[in-house]
Coordinates of C-alpha atoms in Angstrom, one line a residue:
M1235 CA 0.0 0.0 0.0
D1236 CA 1.5 3.4 -1.0
Q1237 CA 1.7 6.4 1.4
D1238 CA -1.4 8.1 -0.1
S1239 CA -3.5 5.0 0.3
H1240 CA -2.3 4.5 3.8
C1241 CA -3.2 8.0 4.8
T1242 CA -6.6 7.6 3.2
A1243 CA -7.2 4.4 5.1
E1244 CA -6.4 6.2 8.4
R1245 CA -8.7 9.1 7.6
E1246 CA -11.5 6.7 6.8
L1247 CA -10.9 4.9 10.1
L1248 CA -10.9 8.2 12.0
E1249 CA -14.2 9.2 10.4
A1250 CA -15.7 5.8 11.2
V1251 CA -14.6 5.9 14.8
S1252 CA -16.0 9.4 15.1
R1253 CA -19.4 8.2 13.9
I1254 CA -19.3 5.2 16.2
T1255 CA -18.3 7.4 19.2
T1256 CA -21.1 9.9 18.5
F1257 CA -23.6 7.1 18.3
S1258 CA -22.4 5.4 21.5
T1259 CA -22.6 8.6 23.5
T1260 CA -26.1 9.5 22.3
S1261 CA -27.7 6.1 22.3
P1262 CA -28.6 4.1 25.4
S1263 CA -26.6 0.9 25.6
D1264 CA -29.0 -0.9 27.9
K1265 CA -32.7 -1.3 27.9
E1266 CA -34.0 -1.5 31.5
E1267 CA -36.9 -3.6 32.6
N1268 CA -39.8 -2.2 34.5
H1269 CA -38.6 -1.5 38.0
P1270 CA -39.8 2.0 38.8
K1271 CA -38.2 2.4 42.2
A1272 CA -34.9 1.1 41.0
E1273 CA -35.0 3.4 38.0
I1274 CA -35.7 6.5 40.1
S1275 CA -32.8 5.7 42.5
C1276 CA -30.4 4.9 39.6
Q1277 CA -31.4 8.2 37.9
L1278 CA -30.6 10.1 41.1
R1279 CA -27.2 8.5 41.0
K1280 CA -26.7 9.6 37.4
E1281 CA -27.5 13.2 38.5
N1282 CA -25.0 12.9 41.3
P1283 CA -22.3 10.8 39.8
G1284 CA -20.0 8.9 42.1
K1285 CA -16.4 7.8 41.8
D1286 CA -17.3 4.7 39.6
D1287 CA -19.3 6.9 37.2
L1288 CA -16.4 9.3 36.8
Q1289 CA -14.1 6.4 36.2
D1290 CA -16.4 5.0 33.5
S1291 CA -16.4 8.4 31.8
N1292 CA -12.7 8.8 32.0
A1293 CA -12.2 5.2 30.7
T1294 CA -13.9 6.0 27.3
L1295 CA -11.3 6.3 24.6
S1296 CA -11.4 9.0 22.0
P1297 CA -9.9 9.2 18.5
H1298 CA -6.4 10.6 18.4
S1299 CA -4.3 11.6 15.5
S1300 CA -1.3 9.9 16.9
M1301 CA -3.0 6.4 16.8
T1302 CA -1.6 4.0 14.3
T1303 CA -3.8 2.2 11.8
K1304 CA -3.7 -1.0 13.9
E1305 CA -4.6 0.9 17.1
L1306 CA -7.5 2.6 15.3
Q1307 CA -8.8 -0.7 14.1
E1308 CA -8.7 -2.1 17.6
Y1309 CA -10.4 1.0 19.0
W1310 CA -13.0 0.9 16.3
R1311 CA -13.9 -2.8 17.2
N1312 CA -14.1 -1.9 20.9
E1313 CA -16.4 1.1 20.2
K1314 CA -18.7 -1.0 17.9
S1315 CA -19.0 -3.6 20.6
Q1316 CA -20.0 -0.9 23.1
C1317 CA -22.9 0.1 20.9
R1318 CA -24.4 -3.4 20.9
Q1319 CA -26.6 -4.3 23.8
V1320 CA -25.3 -7.2 25.9
K1321 CA -27.7 -9.0 28.1
L1322 CA -26.8 -11.8 30.5
L1323 CA -29.1 -14.6 31.6
F1324 CA -28.6 -16.6 34.8
E1325 CA -29.5 -20.2 35.3
I1326 CA -28.9 -22.5 38.2
P1327 CA -29.1 -26.0 36.7
S1328 CA -27.7 -28.1 39.5
T1329 CA -26.3 -28.2 43.1
R1330 CA -24.0 -30.3 45.1
I1331 CA -23.7 -30.9 48.8
V1332 CA -20.2 -30.4 50.2
E1333 CA -19.0 -31.9 53.5
H1334 CA -15.7 -30.4 54.7
H1335 CA -14.4 -31.3 58.1
L1336 CA -17.2 -30.2 60.5
S1337 CA -19.0 -28.1 58.0
K1338 CA -21.7 -29.0 55.4
Y1339 CA -23.1 -26.7 52.8
V1340 CA -24.8 -26.6 49.4
M1341 CA -22.9 -25.3 46.3
Y1342 CA -25.1 -23.8 43.6
K1343 CA -23.8 -24.1 40.0
I1344 CA -24.5 -20.8 38.2
L1345 CA -24.6 -20.7 34.4
I1346 CA -24.2 -17.2 32.9
L1347 CA -25.2 -16.9 29.3
Q1348 CA -25.0 -14.1 26.8
T1349 CA -28.2 -13.8 24.9
G1350 CA -27.9 -14.8 21.2
S1351 CA -24.5 -16.4 21.8
F1352 CA -25.7 -20.1 21.4
D1353 CA -23.8 -21.0 24.6
S1354 CA -20.5 -20.0 23.0
N1355 CA -19.8 -17.4 25.7
K1356 CA -21.2 -19.1 28.7
S1357 CA -19.4 -18.9 32.1
V1358 CA -19.8 -21.4 34.9
I1359 CA -19.2 -20.5 38.6
E1360 CA -20.2 -22.0 42.0
R1361 CA -21.4 -20.1 45.0
R1362 CA -22.9 -21.2 48.4
Y1363 CA -25.7 -19.6 50.4
S1364 CA -23.3 -17.6 52.6
D1365 CA -21.8 -16.0 49.4
F1366 CA -25.2 -14.8 48.3
E1367 CA -25.9 -13.6 51.8
K1368 CA -22.7 -11.6 51.9
L1369 CA -23.5 -10.0 48.6
H1370 CA -27.0 -9.1 49.8
R1371 CA -25.6 -7.4 52.9
N1372 CA -23.0 -5.5 50.9
L1373 CA -25.5 -4.3 48.4
L1374 CA -27.9 -3.1 51.1
E1375 CA -25.1 -0.9 52.5
E1376 CA -24.6 0.9 49.1
F1377 CA -28.0 0.6 47.4
S1378 CA -30.6 0.6 50.3
E1379 CA -33.3 2.2 48.2
E1380 CA -32.8 0.0 45.1
M1381 CA -32.7 -3.1 47.4
E1382 CA -35.8 -2.1 49.4
D1383 CA -38.2 -4.5 47.5
V1384 CA -35.7 -7.2 46.8
T1385 CA -36.4 -10.3 48.7
F1386 CA -33.7 -12.8 49.9
P1387 CA -34.4 -16.4 50.8
K1388 CA -34.1 -16.8 54.6
K1389 CA -32.2 -19.4 56.4
T1390 CA -34.2 -22.3 58.0
L1391 CA -33.3 -24.0 61.3
T1392 CA -33.9 -27.4 59.8
G1393 CA -34.3 -29.0 56.3
N1394 CA -31.6 -26.9 54.6
F1395 CA -30.4 -30.0 52.7
T1396 CA -33.7 -31.4 51.7
E1397 CA -34.5 -31.6 48.0
E1398 CA -37.5 -29.3 48.4
I1399 CA -35.6 -26.5 50.1
I1400 CA -32.7 -26.7 47.7
N1401 CA -35.0 -26.5 44.7
E1402 CA -36.8 -23.5 46.1
R1403 CA -33.5 -21.7 46.7
K1404 CA -32.3 -22.6 43.1
L1405 CA -35.3 -20.7 41.7
A1406 CA -35.0 -17.9 44.3
F1407 CA -31.4 -17.3 43.6
K1408 CA -32.0 -17.3 39.8
D1409 CA -34.7 -14.6 40.2
Y1410 CA -32.5 -12.7 42.6
L1411 CA -29.6 -12.5 40.2
R1412 CA -31.9 -11.6 37.3
L1413 CA -33.4 -8.8 39.3
L1414 CA -30.0 -7.4 40.4
Y1415 CA -28.7 -7.5 36.9
S1416 CA -31.8 -5.6 35.6
M1417 CA -30.7 -2.6 37.6
K1418 CA -27.8 -0.8 35.8
C1419 CA -26.3 0.9 38.9
I1420 CA -26.1 -2.5 40.6
R1421 CA -24.9 -4.6 37.8
R1422 CA -22.0 -2.1 37.2
S1423 CA -21.1 -2.0 40.8
K1424 CA -17.8 -3.4 42.0
K1425 CA -19.6 -5.5 44.7
F1426 CA -21.8 -7.3 42.2
I1427 CA -18.9 -7.9 39.7
D1428 CA -16.7 -9.1 42.6
F1429 CA -19.4 -11.6 43.6
L1430 CA -19.3 -13.1 40.1
T1431 CA -15.5 -13.1 39.5
R1432 CA -13.4 -12.5 42.6
P1433 CA -13.2 -16.1 44.0
E1434 CA -12.0 -17.4 40.6
L1435 CA -9.5 -14.5 40.3
H1436 CA -8.2 -15.2 43.8
E1437 CA -7.6 -18.8 42.8
A1438 CA -5.9 -17.9 39.6
Y1439 CA -3.5 -15.4 41.1
G1440 CA -2.7 -17.9 43.9
C1441 CA -1.7 -20.4 41.2
L1442 CA 0.3 -17.7 39.4
R1443 CA 2.2 -16.9 42.6
G1444 CA 2.9 -20.6 43.1
G1445 CA 4.3 -21.0 39.6
Q1446 CA 1.3 -23.0 38.4
Y1447 CA 1.0 -21.0 35.1
T1448 CA -1.0 -23.6 33.2
K1449 CA -3.7 -23.8 35.9
A1450 CA -3.7 -20.0 36.4
L1451 CA -4.0 -19.4 32.7
E1452 CA -6.9 -21.9 32.4
I1453 CA -8.9 -20.0 35.1
L1454 CA -8.0 -16.5 33.8
L1455 CA -9.2 -17.4 30.3
E1456 CA -12.5 -18.5 31.8
V1457 CA -12.9 -15.3 33.8
I1458 CA -11.8 -12.7 31.2
G1459 CA -14.8 -13.3 29.0
L1460 CA -17.3 -12.7 31.9
Q1461 CA -15.3 -9.7 33.1
E1462 CA -15.4 -8.1 29.6
R1463 CA -19.2 -8.5 29.5
L1464 CA -19.7 -7.1 33.0
T1465 CA -17.4 -4.1 32.7
R1466 CA -18.1 -2.8 29.2
G1467 CA -18.5 0.7 30.6
N1468 CA -15.0 0.6 32.1
P1469 CA -12.7 -1.4 29.8
V1470 CA -9.5 -0.3 31.8
S1471 CA -10.7 -2.4 34.8
I1472 CA -9.8 -5.7 33.1
V1473 CA -6.2 -4.6 32.3
P1474 CA -4.8 -6.5 35.3
T1475 CA -6.4 -9.8 34.2
L1476 CA -5.2 -9.3 30.6
C1477 CA -1.7 -8.6 31.9
A1478 CA -1.8 -11.7 34.1
I1479 CA -2.6 -13.7 31.0
V1480 CA 0.4 -12.1 29.3
V1481 CA 2.6 -13.2 32.2
C1482 CA 1.3 -16.8 32.1
H1483 CA 1.8 -17.1 28.3
K1484 CA 5.2 -15.6 28.5
D1485 CA 6.4 -17.9 31.3
L1486 CA 4.9 -20.9 29.4
E1487 CA 7.0 -19.8 26.4
N1488 CA 4.0 -18.8 24.2
P1489 CA 5.3 -15.4 23.1
A1490 CA 2.7 -15.0 20.2
S1491 CA -0.2 -15.5 22.6
A1492 CA 1.4 -13.2 25.2
F1493 CA 1.8 -10.5 22.5
E1494 CA -1.9 -10.9 21.4
Y1495 CA -3.2 -10.3 24.9
G1496 CA -0.7 -7.6 25.5
E1497 CA -2.0 -5.7 22.5
K1498 CA -5.5 -6.0 23.9
A1499 CA -4.4 -4.5 27.3
L1500 CA -2.3 -1.8 25.6
S1501 CA -5.3 -0.7 23.5
R1502 CA -7.2 -0.1 26.7
L1503 CA -4.4 2.1 28.1
H1504 CA -3.9 4.3 25.1
V1505 CA -5.0 7.4 26.9
H1506 CA -4.1 6.1 30.4
S1507 CA -0.3 6.3 30.4
S1508 CA -0.3 7.1 34.1
H1509 CA -1.9 3.7 34.8
R1510 CA 0.4 1.5 37.0
Y1511 CA 0.4 -1.3 34.3
Y1512 CA 1.3 1.0 31.4
I1513 CA 5.1 1.1 31.5
P1514 CA 5.6 -2.5 32.7
L1515 CA 3.3 -3.7 29.9
L1516 CA 5.1 -1.5 27.4
E1517 CA 8.5 -2.9 28.4
T1518 CA 7.2 -6.5 28.1
M1519 CA 5.6 -5.8 24.7
I1520 CA 9.0 -4.4 23.4
T1521 CA 10.7 -7.6 24.5
L1522 CA 8.0 -9.8 22.9
A1523 CA 8.0 -7.8 19.7
Y1524 CA 11.8 -8.1 19.4
E1525 CA 11.5 -11.9 20.0
L1526 CA 8.8 -12.3 17.5
G1527 CA 10.4 -10.2 14.8
K1528 CA 7.6 -7.5 15.0
D1529 CA 7.9 -3.8 15.0
F1530 CA 9.2 -2.8 18.4
L1531 CA 10.5 0.7 17.5
S1532 CA 7.0 2.3 17.8
L1533 CA 6.7 0.8 21.2
Q1534 CA 10.2 2.0 22.1
E1535 CA 9.2 5.5 21.0
K1536 CA 6.2 5.5 23.4
L1537 CA 8.4 4.3 26.2
E1538 CA 11.0 7.1 25.6
E1539 CA 8.2 9.7 25.2
W1540 CA 6.9 8.6 28.6
K1541 CA 10.3 8.8 30.2
T1542 CA 10.8 12.4 29.0
K1543 CA 7.5 13.5 30.6
K1544 CA 7.7 11.7 33.9
D1545 CA 10.1 11.9 36.8
P1546 CA 12.1 8.6 37.2
V1547 CA 10.5 6.4 39.7
R1548 CA 10.8 2.7 40.6
I1549 CA 8.6 0.7 38.4
F1550 CA 7.8 -3.0 39.0
S1551 CA 8.0 -5.5 36.2
L1552 CA 4.8 -6.8 34.8
K1553 CA 5.2 -10.1 36.6
E1554 CA 5.9 -8.3 39.9
L1555 CA 2.7 -6.4 39.5
A1556 CA 0.7 -9.5 38.7
V1557 CA 1.8 -11.5 41.7
R1558 CA 0.8 -8.6 44.0
E1559 CA -2.9 -8.6 42.8
Y1560 CA -5.4 -10.1 45.2
V1561 CA -2.9 -10.4 48.0
Q1562 CA -4.9 -10.2 51.3

């Protein structure tokens, strides 16, 4: 492709991104169900945005003349996906009774499906009654008005392990999750997202710290799809998980896969060069690009540009940052 054609292609991409951005900022991305009280409360939060709302706003990328054609294409794909409505369905198809030392409890298998995906994007997690109970308490603290009419299955003194009680709770928890997800301010809250992803991330990072990269990678790849669907309004929030996947692939000597996920993470940090993962990720990407015979000079230029603007400070490596995540 000659220089004129290359410039024309970039201009067309910029115009397309501009149209997509305009559409995504003027069109609602989610259609809410009829929950008047929740809608009113959520609207009040919109009029008085909190920290998370500001983060969502700041996380939105904007077209920039310095973006390369490849970065523009990645950004364009991200913006197009933002415009499409994503709706998740919750099913609880089965349970199992766990007996551990002196304790006994029921684990509920939760199947999370994306509508129209033909099960290709399903996620499977397990939670017990006490996990749901903790989520309910946490949400009541932050969303007391929205949660006012939300019922929660109470504990019983006896019969907790009977088939009848377990089946009742399966249906109750399914309806409970559906109702929570129908309220935008709750489904985008950190507490709700943590309930659906944090236990698996804890396990994955524990495996990573223990050098079990294959197991860690397996869990992280399961979680990342769900994280992406839950955090579409704040794409920067999944950067740590993407970087952990990069670390696992790199230590398992899969540089091509590591570079692929590194590009995904870097595209989300294009306008967030102050993010703690930006420079460690950039340094790792330079090493991978050199190893794979890819263009590393543009990445090196970004690194040098950052160094001229910032005061020298101690920066952890990407792996050092990853092993510090989810450390209690």
